[in-house]
Coordinates of N, CA and C in Angstrom, one line a residue:
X1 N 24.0 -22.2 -3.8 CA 24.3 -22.5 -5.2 C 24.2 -24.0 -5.4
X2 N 23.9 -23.8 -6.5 CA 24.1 -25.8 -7.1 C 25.5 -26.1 -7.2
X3 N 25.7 -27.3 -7.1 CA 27.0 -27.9 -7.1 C 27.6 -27.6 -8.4
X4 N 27.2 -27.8 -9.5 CA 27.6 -27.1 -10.9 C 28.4 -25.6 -10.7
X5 N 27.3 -24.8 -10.2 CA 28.0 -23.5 -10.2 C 28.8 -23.2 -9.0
X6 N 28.8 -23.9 -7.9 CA 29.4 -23.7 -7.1 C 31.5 -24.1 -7.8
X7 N 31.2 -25.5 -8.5 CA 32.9 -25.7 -9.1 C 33.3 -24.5 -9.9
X8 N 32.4 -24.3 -10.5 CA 32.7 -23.0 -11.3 C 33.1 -21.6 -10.7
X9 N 32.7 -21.6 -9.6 CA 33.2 -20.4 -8.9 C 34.7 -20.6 -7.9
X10 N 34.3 -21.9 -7.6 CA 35.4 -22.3 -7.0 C 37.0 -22.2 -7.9
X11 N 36.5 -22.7 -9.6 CA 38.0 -22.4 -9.9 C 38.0 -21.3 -10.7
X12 N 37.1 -20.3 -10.8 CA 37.6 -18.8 -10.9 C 38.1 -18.4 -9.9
X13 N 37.7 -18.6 -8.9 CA 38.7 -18.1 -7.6 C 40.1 -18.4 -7.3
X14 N 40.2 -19.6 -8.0 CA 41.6 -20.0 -7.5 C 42.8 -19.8 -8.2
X15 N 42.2 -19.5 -9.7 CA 42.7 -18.1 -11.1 C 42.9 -16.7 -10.0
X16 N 41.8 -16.3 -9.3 CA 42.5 -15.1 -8.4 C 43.2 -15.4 -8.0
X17 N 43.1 -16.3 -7.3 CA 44.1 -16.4 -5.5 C 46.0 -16.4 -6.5
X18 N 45.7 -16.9 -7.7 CA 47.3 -17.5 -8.3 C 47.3 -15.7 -8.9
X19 N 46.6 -15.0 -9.4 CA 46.8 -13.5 -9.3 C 47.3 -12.8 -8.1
X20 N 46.9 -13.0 -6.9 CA 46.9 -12.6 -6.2 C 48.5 -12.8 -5.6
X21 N 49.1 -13.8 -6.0 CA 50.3 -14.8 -5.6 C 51.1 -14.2 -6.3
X22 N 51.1 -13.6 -7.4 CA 52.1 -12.7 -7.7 C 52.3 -11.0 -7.1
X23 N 51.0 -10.7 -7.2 CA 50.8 -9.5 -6.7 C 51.3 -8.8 -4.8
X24 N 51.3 -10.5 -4.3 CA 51.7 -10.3 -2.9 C 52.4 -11.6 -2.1
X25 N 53.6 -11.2 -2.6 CA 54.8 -12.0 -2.5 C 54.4 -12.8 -0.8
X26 N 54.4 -14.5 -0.9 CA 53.8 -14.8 0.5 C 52.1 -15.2 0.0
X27 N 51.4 -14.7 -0.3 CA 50.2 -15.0 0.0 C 50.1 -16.7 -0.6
X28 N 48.7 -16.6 -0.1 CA 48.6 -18.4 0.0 C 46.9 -18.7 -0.3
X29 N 46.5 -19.1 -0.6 CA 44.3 -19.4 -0.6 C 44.7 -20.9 -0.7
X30 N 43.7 -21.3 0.1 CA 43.0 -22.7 -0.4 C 41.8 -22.5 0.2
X31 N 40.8 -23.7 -0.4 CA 39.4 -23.6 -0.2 C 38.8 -24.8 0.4
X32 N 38.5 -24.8 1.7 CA 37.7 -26.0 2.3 C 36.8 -25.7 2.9
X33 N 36.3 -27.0 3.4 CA 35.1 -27.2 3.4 C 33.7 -26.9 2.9
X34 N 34.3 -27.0 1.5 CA 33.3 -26.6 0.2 C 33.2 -25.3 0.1
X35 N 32.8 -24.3 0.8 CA 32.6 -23.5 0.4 C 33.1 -22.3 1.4
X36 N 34.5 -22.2 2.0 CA 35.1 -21.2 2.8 C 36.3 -21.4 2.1
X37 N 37.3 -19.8 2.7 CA 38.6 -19.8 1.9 C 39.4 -19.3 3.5
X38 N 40.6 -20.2 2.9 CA 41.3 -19.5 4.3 C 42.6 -19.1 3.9
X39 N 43.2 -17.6 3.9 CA 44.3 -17.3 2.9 C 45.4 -17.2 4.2
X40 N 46.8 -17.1 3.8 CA 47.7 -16.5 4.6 C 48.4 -15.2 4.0
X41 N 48.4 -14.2 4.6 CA 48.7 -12.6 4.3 C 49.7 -12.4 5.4
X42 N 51.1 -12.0 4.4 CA 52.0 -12.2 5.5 C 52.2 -10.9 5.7
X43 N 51.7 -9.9 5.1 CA 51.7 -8.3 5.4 C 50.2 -8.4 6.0
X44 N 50.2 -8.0 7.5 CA 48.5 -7.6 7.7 C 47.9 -6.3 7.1
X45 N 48.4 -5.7 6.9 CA 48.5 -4.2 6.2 C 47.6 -4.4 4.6
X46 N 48.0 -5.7 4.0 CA 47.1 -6.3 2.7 C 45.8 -6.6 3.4
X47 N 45.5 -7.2 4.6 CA 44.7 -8.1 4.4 C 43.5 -7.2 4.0
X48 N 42.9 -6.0 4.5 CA 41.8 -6.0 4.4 C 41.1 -5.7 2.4
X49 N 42.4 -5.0 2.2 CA 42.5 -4.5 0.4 C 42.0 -6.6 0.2
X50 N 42.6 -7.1 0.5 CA 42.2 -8.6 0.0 C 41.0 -9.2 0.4
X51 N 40.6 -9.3 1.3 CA 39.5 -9.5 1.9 C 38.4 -8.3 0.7
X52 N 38.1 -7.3 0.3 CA 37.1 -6.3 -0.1 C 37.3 -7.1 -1.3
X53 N 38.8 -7.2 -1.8 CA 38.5 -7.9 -3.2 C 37.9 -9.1 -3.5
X54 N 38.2 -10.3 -2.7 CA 37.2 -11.7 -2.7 C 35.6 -10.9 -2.5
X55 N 35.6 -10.9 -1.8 CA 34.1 -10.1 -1.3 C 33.5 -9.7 -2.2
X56 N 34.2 -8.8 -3.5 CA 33.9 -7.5 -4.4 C 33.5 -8.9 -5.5
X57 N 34.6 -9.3 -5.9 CA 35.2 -10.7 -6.6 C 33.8 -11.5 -6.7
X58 N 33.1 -12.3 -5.5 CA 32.4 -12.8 -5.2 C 30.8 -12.5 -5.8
X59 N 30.9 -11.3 -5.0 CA 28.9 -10.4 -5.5 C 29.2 -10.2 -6.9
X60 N 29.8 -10.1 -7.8 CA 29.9 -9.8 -9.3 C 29.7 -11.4 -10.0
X61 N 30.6 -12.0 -9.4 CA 30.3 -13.5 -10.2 C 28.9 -13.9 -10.2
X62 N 28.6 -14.4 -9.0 CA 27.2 -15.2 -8.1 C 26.3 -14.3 -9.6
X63 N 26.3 -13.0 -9.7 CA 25.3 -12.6 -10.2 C 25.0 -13.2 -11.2
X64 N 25.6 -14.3 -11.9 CA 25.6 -14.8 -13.0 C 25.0 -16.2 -13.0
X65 N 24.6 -16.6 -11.3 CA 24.2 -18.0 -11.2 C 23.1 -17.8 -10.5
X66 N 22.1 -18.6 -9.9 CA 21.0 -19.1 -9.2 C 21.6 -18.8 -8.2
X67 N 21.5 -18.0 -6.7 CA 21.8 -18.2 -5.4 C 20.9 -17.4 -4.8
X68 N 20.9 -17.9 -3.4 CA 20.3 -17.2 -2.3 C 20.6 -15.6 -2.5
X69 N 19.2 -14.8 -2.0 CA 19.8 -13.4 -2.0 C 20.7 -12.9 -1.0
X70 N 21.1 -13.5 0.4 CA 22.1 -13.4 0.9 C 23.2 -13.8 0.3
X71 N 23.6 -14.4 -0.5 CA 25.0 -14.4 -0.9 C 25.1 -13.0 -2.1
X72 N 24.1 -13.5 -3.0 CA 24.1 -11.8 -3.8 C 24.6 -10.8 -3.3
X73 N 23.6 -10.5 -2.3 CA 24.0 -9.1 -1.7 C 25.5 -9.1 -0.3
X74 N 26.3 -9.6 0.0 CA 27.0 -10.1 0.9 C 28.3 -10.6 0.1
X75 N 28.5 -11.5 -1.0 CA 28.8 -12.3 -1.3 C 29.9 -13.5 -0.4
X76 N 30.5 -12.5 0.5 CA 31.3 -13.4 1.8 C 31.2 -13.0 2.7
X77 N 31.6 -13.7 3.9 CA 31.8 -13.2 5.3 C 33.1 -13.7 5.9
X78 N 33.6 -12.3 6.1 CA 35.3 -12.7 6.3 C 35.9 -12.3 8.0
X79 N 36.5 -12.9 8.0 CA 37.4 -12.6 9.4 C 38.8 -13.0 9.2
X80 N 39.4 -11.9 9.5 CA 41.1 -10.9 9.8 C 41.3 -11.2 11.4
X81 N 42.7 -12.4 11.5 CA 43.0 -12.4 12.5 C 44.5 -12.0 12.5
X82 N 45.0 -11.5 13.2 CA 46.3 -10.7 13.0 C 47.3 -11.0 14.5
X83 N 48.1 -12.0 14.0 CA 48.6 -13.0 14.8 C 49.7 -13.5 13.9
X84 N 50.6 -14.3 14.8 CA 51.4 -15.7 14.3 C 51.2 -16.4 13.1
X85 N 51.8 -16.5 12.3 CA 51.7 -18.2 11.8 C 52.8 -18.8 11.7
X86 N 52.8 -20.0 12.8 CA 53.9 -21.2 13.1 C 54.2 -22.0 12.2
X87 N 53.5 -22.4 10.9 CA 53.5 -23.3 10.1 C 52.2 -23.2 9.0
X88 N 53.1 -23.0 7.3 CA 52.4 -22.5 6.1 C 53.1 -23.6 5.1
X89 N 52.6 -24.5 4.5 CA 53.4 -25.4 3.8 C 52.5 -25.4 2.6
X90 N 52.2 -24.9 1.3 CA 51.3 -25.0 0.7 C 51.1 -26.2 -0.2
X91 N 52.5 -27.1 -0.3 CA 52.9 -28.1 -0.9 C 52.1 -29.5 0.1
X92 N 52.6 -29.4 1.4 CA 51.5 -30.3 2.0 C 50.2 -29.6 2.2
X93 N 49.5 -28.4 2.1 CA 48.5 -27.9 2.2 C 48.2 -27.8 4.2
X94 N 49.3 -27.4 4.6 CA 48.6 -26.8 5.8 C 48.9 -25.8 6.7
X95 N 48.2 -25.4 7.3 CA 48.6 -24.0 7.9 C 48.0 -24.1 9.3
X96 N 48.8 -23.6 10.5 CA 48.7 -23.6 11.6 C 49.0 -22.3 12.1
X97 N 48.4 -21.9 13.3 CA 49.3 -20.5 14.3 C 48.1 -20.2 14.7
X98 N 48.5 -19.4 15.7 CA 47.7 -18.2 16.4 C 46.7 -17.3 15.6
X99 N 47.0 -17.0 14.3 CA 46.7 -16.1 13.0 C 45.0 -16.9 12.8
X100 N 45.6 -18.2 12.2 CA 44.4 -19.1 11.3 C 43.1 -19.5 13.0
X101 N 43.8 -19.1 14.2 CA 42.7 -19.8 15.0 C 41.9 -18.8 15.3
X102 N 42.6 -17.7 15.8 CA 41.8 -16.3 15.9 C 40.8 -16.0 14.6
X103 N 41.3 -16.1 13.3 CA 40.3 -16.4 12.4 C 39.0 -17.0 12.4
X104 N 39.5 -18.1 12.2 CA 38.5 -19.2 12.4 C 37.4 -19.0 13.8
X105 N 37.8 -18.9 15.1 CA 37.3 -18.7 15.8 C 36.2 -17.5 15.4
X106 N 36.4 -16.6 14.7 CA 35.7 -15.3 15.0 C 34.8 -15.7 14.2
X107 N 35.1 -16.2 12.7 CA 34.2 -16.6 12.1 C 33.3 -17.5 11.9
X108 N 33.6 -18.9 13.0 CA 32.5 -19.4 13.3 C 31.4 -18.9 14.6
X109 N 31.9 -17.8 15.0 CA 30.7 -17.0 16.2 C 30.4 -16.4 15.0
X110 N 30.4 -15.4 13.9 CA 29.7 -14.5 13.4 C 28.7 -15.4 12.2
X111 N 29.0 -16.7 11.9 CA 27.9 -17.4 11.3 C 27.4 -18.0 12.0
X112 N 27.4 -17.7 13.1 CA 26.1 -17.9 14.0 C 25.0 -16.6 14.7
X113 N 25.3 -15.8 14.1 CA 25.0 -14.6 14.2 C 24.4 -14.1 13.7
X114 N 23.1 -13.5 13.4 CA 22.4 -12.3 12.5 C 22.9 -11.3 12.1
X115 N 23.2 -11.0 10.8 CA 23.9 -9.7 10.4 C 24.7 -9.2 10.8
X116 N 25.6 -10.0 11.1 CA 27.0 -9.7 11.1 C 28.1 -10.7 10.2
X117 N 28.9 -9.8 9.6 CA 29.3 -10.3 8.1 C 31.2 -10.3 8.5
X118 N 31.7 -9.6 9.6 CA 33.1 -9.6 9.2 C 33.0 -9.5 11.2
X119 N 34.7 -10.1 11.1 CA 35.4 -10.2 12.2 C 36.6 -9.5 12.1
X120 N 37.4 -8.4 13.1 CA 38.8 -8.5 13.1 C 39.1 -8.7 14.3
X121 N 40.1 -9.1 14.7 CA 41.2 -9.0 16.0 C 42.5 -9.4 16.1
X122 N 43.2 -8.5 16.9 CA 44.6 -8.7 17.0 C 44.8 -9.9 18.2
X123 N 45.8 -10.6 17.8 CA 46.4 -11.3 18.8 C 47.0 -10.6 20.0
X124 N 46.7 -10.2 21.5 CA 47.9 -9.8 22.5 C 47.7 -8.7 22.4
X125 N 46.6 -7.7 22.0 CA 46.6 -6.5 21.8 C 45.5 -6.3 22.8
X126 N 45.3 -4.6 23.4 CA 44.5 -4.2 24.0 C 43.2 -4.5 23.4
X127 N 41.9 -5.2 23.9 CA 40.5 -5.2 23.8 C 40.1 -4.5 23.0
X128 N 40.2 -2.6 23.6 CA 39.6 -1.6 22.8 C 40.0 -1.3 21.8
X129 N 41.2 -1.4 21.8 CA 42.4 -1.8 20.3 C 41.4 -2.5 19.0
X130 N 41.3 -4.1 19.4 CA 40.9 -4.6 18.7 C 39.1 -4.3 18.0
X131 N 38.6 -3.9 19.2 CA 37.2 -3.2 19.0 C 37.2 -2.4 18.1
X132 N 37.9 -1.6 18.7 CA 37.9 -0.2 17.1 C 38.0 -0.8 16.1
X133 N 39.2 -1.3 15.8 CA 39.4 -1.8 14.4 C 38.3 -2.7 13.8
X134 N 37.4 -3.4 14.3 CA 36.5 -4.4 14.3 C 35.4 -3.4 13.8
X135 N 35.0 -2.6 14.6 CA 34.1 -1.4 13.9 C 34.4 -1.2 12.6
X136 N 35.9 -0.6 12.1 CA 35.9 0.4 11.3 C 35.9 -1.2 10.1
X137 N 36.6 -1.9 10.4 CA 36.5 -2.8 9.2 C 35.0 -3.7 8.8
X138 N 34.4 -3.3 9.7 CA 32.4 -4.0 9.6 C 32.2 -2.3 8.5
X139 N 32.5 -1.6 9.2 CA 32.0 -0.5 8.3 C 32.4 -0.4 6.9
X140 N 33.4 -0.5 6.3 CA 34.4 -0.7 5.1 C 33.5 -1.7 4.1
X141 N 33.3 -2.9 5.2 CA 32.6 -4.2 4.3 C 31.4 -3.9 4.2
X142 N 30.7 -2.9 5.2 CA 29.2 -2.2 5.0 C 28.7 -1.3 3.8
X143 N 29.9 -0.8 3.5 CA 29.8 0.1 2.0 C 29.8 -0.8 1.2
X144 N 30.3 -2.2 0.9 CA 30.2 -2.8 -0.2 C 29.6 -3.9 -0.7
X145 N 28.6 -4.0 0.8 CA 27.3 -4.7 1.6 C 26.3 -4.0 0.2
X146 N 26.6 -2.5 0.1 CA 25.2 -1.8 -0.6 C 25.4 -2.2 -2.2
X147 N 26.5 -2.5 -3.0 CA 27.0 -2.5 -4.6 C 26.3 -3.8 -5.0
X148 N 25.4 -3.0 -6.1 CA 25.4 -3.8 -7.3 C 26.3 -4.9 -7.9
X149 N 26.1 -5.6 -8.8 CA 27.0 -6.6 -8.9 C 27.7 -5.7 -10.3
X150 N 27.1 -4.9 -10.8 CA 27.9 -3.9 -11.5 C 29.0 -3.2 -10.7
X151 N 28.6 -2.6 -9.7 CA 29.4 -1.6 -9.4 C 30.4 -2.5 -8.8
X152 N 30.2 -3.9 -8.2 CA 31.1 -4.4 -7.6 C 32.2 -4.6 -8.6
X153 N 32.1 -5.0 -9.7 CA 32.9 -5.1 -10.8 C 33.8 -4.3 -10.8
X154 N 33.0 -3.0 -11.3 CA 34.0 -1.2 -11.3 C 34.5 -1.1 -10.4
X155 N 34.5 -1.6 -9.2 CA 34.7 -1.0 -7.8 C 36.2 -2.2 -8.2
X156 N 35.8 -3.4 -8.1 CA 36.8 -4.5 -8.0 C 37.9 -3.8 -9.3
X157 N 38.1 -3.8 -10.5 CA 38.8 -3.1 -10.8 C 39.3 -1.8 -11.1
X158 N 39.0 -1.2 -9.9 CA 39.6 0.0 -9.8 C 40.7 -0.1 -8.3
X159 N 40.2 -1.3 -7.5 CA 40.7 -1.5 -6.7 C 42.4 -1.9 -7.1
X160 N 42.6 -2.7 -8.2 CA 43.1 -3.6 -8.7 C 44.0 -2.1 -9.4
X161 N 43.6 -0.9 -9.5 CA 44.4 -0.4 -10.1 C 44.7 0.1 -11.8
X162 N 43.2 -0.4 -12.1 CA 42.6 -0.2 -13.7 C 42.4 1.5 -13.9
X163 N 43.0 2.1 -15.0 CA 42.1 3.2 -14.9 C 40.8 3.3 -15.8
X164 N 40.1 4.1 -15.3 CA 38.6 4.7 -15.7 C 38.3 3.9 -17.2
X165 N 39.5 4.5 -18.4 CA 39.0 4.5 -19.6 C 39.6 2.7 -19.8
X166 N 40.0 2.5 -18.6 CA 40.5 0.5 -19.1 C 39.3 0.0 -19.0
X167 N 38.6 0.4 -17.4 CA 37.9 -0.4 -17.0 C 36.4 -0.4 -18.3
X168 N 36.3 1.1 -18.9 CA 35.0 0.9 -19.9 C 35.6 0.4 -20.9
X169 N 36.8 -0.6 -21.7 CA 37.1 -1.2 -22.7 C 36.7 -2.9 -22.1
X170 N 37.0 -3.2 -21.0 CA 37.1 -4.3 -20.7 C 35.1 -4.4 -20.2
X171 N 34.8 -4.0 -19.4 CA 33.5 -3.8 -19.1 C 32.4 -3.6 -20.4
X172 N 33.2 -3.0 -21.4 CA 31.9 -2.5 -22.6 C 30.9 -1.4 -22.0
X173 N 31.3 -0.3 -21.5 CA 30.1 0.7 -21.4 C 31.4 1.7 -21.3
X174 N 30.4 3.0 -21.2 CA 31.0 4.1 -21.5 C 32.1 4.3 -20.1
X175 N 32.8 5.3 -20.6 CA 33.8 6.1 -19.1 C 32.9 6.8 -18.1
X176 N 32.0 7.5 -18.8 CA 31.1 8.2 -18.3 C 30.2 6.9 -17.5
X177 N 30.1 6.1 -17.6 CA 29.2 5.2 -16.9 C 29.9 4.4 -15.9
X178 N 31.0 4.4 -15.7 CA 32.2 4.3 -15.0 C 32.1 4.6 -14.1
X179 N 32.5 6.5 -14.6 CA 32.6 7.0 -13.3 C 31.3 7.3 -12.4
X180 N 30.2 7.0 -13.3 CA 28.8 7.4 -12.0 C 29.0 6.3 -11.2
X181 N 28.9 4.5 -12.0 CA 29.0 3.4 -11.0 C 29.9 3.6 -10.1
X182 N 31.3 4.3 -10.1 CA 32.3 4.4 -8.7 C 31.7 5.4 -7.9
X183 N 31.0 6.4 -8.4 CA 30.6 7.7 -7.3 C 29.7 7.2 -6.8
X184 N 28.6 6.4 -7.5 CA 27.6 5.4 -6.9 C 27.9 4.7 -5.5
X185 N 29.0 4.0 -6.0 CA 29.4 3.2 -5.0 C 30.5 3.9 -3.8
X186 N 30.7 5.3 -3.8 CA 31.4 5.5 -3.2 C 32.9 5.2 -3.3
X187 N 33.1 4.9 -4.0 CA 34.8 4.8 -4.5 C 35.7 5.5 -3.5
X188 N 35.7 6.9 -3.4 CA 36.3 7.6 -3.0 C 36.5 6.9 -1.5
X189 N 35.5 7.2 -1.0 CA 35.7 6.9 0.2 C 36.1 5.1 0.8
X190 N 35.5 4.7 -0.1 CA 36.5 3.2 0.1 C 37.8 3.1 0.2
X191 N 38.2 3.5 -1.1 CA 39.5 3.9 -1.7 C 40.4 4.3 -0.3
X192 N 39.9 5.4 -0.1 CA 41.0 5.7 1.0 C 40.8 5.3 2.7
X193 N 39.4 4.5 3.1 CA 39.3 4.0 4.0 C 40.6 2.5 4.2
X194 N 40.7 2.1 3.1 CA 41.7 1.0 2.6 C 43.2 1.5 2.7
X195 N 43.5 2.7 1.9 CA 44.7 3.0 1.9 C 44.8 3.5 3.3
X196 N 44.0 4.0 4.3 CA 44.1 4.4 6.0 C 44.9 3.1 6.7
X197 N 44.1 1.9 6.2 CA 44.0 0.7 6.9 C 45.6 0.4 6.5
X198 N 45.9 0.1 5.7 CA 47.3 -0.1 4.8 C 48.7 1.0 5.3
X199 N 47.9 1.6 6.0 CA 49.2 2.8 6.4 C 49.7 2.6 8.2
X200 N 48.4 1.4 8.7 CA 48.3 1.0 10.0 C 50.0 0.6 10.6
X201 N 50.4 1.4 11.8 CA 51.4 0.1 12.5 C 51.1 -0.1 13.8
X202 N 50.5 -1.2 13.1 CA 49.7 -1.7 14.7 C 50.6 -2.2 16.0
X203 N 51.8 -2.4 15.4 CA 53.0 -2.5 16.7 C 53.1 -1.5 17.0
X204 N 53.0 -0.4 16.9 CA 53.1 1.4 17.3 C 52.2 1.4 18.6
X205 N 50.9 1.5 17.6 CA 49.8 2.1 18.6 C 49.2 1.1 19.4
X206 N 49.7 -0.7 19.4 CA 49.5 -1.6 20.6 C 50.5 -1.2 21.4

């Protein structure tokens, strides 16, 4: 993106992240190194519903600017590290722990990587543990890998909890156009691949 559109995306995002800050008491976004976001989610049980929404968030805007078709179709590439955090001060702007390294770590191997768009792992957890989960959440971000920047819209608010006949007042097209774009996009099965994820106690089954 050009530096013009790139500011402009940067402070629609940060209008979410301050949505988001009500919606999940704790959470935190800032945005460095031009063009990464590193949030703190103090429920891991949110993170991935958050992660799909920047993602979703993302491929709907871009559609409105000049970019690479990798970002179009992709719009982010995220990594969920689920760990510690020793220190969150958003007033001085910094964040430290076990959480943000595991993060960071995974996602600088996966942007070195071909076609690989998401990272998860637990801190202290069994390997295969972490493996599965790592599967199932590449797969989650792989359904939304396929959406339109339409459907990412409809998808993005329905995620959010819009019903049908909101989302065609605010969107401008029919209900009926609605609901094809969510069955298009698989709705259903997102929907509850997320609410699966959300029901996780990973202190249980580590």
């Amino acid at each position: 993106m050009n530096t013009e559109d790139l500011i402009v995306l940067r402070n629609r995002l940060r209008d979410l992240f301050q949505d988001f800050e009500e919606d999940y008491p704790g959470f935190w976004a800032r945005i460095v190194r031009g063009d990464s976001i590193e949030c703190v989610v103090p429920n891991y049980n949110d993170a991935l519903r958050i992660a799909i929404l920047i993602k979703l968030y993302v491929k709907m805007r871009v559609s409105e600017f000049e970019c690479s078709e990798m970002l179009q179709r992709y719009g982010i590439r995220f990594s969920i590290g689920v760990a510690d955090i020793k220190y969150a001060d958003k007033k001085e702007d910094i964040i430290n722990g076990p959480a943000i390294y595991l993060s960071g770590r995974n996602l600088d191997e996966i942007s070195r990587r071909e076609n690989v768009m998401t990272a998860f792992e637990i801190g202290q957890a069994p390997k295969p543990l972490s493996n599965l989960l790592d599967s199932y959440v590449a797969m989650v971000s792989g359904i939304v890998d396929s959406y339109s920047a339409k459907q990412a819209e409809v998808v993005f608010l329905k995620l959010l909890g819009f019903k049908e006949i909101e989302i065609s007042e605010r969107v401008g097209i029919s209900q009926s156009s609605v609901n094809t774009r969510a069955a298009n996009a698989q709705w259903g099965l997102l929907n509850t691949a997320i609410k699966d994820f959300e029901a996780l106690e990973i202190e249980q089954i580590s």
